[in-house]
PDB file of C-alpha atoms in Angstrom:
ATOM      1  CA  UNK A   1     -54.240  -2.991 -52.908  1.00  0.00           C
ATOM      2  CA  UNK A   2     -50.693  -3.020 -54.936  1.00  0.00           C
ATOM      3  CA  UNK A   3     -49.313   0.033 -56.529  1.00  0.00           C
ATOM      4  CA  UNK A   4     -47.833  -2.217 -59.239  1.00  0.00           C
ATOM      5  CA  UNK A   5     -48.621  -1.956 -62.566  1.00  0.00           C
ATOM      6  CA  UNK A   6     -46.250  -3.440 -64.986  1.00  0.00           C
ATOM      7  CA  UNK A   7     -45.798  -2.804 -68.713  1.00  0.00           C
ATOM      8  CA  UNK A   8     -46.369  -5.615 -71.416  1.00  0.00           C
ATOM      9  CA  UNK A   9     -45.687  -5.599 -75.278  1.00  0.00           C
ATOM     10  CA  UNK A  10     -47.723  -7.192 -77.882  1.00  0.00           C
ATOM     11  CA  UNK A  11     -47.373  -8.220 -81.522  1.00  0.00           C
ATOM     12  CA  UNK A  12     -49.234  -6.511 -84.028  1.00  0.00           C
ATOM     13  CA  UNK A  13     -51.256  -9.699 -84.875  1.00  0.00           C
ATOM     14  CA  UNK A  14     -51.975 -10.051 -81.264  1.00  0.00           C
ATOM     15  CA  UNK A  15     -49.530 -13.216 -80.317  1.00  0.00           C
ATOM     16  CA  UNK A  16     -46.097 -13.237 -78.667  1.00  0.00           C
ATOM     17  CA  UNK A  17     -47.284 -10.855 -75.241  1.00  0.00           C
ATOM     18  CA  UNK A  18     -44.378 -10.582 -72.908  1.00  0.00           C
ATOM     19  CA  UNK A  19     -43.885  -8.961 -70.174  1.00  0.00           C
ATOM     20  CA  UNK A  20     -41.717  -5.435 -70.441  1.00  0.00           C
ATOM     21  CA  UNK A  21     -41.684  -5.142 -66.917  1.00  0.00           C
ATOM     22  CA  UNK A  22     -41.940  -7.235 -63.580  1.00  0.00           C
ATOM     23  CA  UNK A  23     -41.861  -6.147 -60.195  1.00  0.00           C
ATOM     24  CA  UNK A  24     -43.888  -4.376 -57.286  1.00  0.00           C
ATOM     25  CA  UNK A  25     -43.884  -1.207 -58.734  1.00  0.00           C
ATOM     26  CA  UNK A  26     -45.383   1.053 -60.801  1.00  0.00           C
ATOM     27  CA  UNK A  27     -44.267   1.577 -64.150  1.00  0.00           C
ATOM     28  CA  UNK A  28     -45.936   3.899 -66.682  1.00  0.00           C
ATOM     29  CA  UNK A  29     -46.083   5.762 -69.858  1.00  0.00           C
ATOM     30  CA  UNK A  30     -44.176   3.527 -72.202  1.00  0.00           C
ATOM     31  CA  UNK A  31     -42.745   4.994 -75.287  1.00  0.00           C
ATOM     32  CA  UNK A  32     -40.660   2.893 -78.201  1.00  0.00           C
ATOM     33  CA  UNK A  33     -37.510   4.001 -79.722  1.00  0.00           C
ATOM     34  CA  UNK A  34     -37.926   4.755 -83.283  1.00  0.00           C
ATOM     35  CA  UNK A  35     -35.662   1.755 -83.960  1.00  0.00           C
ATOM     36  CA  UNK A  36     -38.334   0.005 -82.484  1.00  0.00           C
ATOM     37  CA  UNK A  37     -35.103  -1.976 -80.184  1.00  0.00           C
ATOM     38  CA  UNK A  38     -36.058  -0.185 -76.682  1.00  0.00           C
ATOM     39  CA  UNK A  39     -39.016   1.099 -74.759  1.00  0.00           C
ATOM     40  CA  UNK A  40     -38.529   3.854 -72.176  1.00  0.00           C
ATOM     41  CA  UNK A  41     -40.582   4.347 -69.185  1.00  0.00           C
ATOM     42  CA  UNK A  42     -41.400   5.597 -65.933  1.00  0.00           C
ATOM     43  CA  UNK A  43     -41.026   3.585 -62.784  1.00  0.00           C
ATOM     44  CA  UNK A  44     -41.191   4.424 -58.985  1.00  0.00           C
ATOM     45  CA  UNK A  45     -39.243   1.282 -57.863  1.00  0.00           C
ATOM     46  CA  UNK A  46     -37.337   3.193 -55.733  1.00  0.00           C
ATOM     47  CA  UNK A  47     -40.216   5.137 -54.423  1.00  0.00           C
ATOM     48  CA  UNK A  48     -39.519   7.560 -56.498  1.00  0.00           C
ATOM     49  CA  UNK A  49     -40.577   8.507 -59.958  1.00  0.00           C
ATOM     50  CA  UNK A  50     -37.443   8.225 -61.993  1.00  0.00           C
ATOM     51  CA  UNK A  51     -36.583   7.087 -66.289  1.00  0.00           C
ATOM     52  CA  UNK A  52     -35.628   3.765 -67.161  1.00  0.00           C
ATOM     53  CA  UNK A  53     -35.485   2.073 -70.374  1.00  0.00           C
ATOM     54  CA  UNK A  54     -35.400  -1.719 -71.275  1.00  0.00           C
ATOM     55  CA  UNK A  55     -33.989  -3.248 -74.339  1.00  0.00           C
ATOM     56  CA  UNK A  56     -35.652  -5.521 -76.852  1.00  0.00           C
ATOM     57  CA  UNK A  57     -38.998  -5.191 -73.830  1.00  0.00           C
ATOM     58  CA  UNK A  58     -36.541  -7.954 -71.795  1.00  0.00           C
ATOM     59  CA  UNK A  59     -36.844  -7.048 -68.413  1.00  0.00           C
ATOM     60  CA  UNK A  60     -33.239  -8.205 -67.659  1.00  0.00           C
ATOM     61  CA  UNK A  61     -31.699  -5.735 -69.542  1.00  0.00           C
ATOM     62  CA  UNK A  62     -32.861  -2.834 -67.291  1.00  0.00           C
ATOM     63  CA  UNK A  63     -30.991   0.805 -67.631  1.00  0.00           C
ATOM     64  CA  UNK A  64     -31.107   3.568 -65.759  1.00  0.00           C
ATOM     65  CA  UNK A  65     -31.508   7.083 -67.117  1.00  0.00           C
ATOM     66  CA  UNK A  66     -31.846   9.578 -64.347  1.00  0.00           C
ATOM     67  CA  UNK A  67     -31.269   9.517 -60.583  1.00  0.00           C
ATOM     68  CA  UNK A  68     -32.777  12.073 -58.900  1.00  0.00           C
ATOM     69  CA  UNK A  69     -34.361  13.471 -55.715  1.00  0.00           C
ATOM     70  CA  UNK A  70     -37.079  15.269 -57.566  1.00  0.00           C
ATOM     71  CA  UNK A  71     -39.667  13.495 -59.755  1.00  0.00           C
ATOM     72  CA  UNK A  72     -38.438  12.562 -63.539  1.00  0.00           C
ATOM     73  CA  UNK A  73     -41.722  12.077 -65.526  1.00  0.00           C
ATOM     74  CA  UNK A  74     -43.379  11.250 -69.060  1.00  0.00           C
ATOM     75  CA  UNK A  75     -40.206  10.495 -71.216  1.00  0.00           C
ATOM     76  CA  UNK A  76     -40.028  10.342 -75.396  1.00  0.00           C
ATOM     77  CA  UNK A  77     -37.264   9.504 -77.693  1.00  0.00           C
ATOM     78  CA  UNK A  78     -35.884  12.089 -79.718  1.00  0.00           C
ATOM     79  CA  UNK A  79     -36.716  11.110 -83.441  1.00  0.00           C
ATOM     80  CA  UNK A  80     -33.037   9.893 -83.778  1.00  0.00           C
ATOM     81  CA  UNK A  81     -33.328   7.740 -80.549  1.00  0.00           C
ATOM     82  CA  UNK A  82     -30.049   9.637 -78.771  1.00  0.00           C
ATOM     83  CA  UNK A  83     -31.758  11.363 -76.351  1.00  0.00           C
ATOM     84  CA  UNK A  84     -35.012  10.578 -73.940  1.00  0.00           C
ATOM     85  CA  UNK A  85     -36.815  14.252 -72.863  1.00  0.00           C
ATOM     86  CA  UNK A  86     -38.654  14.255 -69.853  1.00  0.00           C
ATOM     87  CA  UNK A  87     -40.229  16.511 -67.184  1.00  0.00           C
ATOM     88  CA  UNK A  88     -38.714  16.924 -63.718  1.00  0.00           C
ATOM     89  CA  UNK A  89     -40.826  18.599 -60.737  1.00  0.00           C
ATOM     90  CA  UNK A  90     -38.619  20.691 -58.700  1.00  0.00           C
ATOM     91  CA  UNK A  91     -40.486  22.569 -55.859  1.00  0.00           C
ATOM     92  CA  UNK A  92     -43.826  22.668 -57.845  1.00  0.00           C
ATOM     93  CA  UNK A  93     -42.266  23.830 -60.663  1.00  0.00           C
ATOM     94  CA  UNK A  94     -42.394  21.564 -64.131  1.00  0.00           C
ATOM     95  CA  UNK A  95     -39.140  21.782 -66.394  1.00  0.00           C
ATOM     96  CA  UNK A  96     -38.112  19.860 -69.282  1.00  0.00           C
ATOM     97  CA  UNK A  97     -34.611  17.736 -69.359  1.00  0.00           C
ATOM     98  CA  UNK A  98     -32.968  15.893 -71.596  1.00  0.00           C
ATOM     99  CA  UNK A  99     -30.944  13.021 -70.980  1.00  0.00           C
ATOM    100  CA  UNK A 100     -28.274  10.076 -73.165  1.00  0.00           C
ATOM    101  CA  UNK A 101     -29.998   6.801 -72.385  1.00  0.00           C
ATOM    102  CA  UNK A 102     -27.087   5.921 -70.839  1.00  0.00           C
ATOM    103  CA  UNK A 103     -27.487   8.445 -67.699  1.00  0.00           C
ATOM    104  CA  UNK A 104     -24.598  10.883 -69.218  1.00  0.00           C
ATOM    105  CA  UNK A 105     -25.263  13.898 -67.213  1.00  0.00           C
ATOM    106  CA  UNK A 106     -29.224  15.323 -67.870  1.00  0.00           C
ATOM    107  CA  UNK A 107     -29.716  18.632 -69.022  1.00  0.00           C
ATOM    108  CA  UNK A 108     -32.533  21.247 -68.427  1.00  0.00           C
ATOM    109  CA  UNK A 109     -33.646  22.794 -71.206  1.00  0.00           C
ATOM    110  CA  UNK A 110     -35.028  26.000 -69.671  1.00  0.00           C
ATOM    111  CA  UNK A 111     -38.901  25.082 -71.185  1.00  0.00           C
ATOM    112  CA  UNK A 112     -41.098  24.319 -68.749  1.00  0.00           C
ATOM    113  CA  UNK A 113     -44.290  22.179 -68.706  1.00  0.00           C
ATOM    114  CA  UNK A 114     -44.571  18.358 -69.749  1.00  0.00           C
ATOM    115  CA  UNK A 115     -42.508  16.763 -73.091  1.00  0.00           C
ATOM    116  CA  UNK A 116     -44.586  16.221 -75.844  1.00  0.00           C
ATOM    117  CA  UNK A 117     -43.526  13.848 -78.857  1.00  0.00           C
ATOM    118  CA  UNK A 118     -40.714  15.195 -81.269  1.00  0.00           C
ATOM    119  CA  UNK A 119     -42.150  16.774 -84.508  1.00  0.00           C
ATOM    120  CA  UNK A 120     -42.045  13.744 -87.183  1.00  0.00           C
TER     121      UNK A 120
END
């Protein structure tokens, strides 16, 4: 059995399906920039759970948000789109980061438990 599980877009009217994502891994819990240009997601194609986001759902343009020892999960854009939150487990313990999509030095925020969607 494969552990991959890949992430596919859609347009509204149900043509044009394309494939976000493409490779052996798992990749979950996609989430659309408000600008509607980028989807971030979670991947453990490194064997290990970490935030990457793709631009206009084209698999070849592939970034990197955090690189970490510890488990980066569930990501959402902030409602301006400059900043992904996500969860990290460290030693059992759930804590809230937040992160430039461009892998500029995550922050914790000192809340723990899992990122929910930004207040609209």
């Amino acid at each position: 059995m494969s552990d991959q599980i890949d992430i596919k877009a859609i347009a509204m009217d149900g043509s044009e399906l394309r494939e976000v994502t493409h490779n052996q891994a798992g990749n979950w819990l996609p989430r659309w920039s408000p600008d509607g240009a980028a989807v971030v997601f979670e991947s453990n194609r490194d064997g290990n759970s970490e935030i990457y986001y793709v631009i206009n759902s084209s698999p070849r343009d592939l970034h990197r948000v955090t690189n970490s020892a510890s488990p980066d999960l569930a990501p959402v854009w902030s409602r301006d789109g400059s900043f992904v939150a996500f969860t990290r487990r460290d030693m059992g313990q759930l804590e809230v980061w937040v992160a430039e999509p461009n892998m500029a030095d995550p922050q914790p925020t000192g809340q723990h438990g899992r990122p929910v969607p930004w207040p609209r």
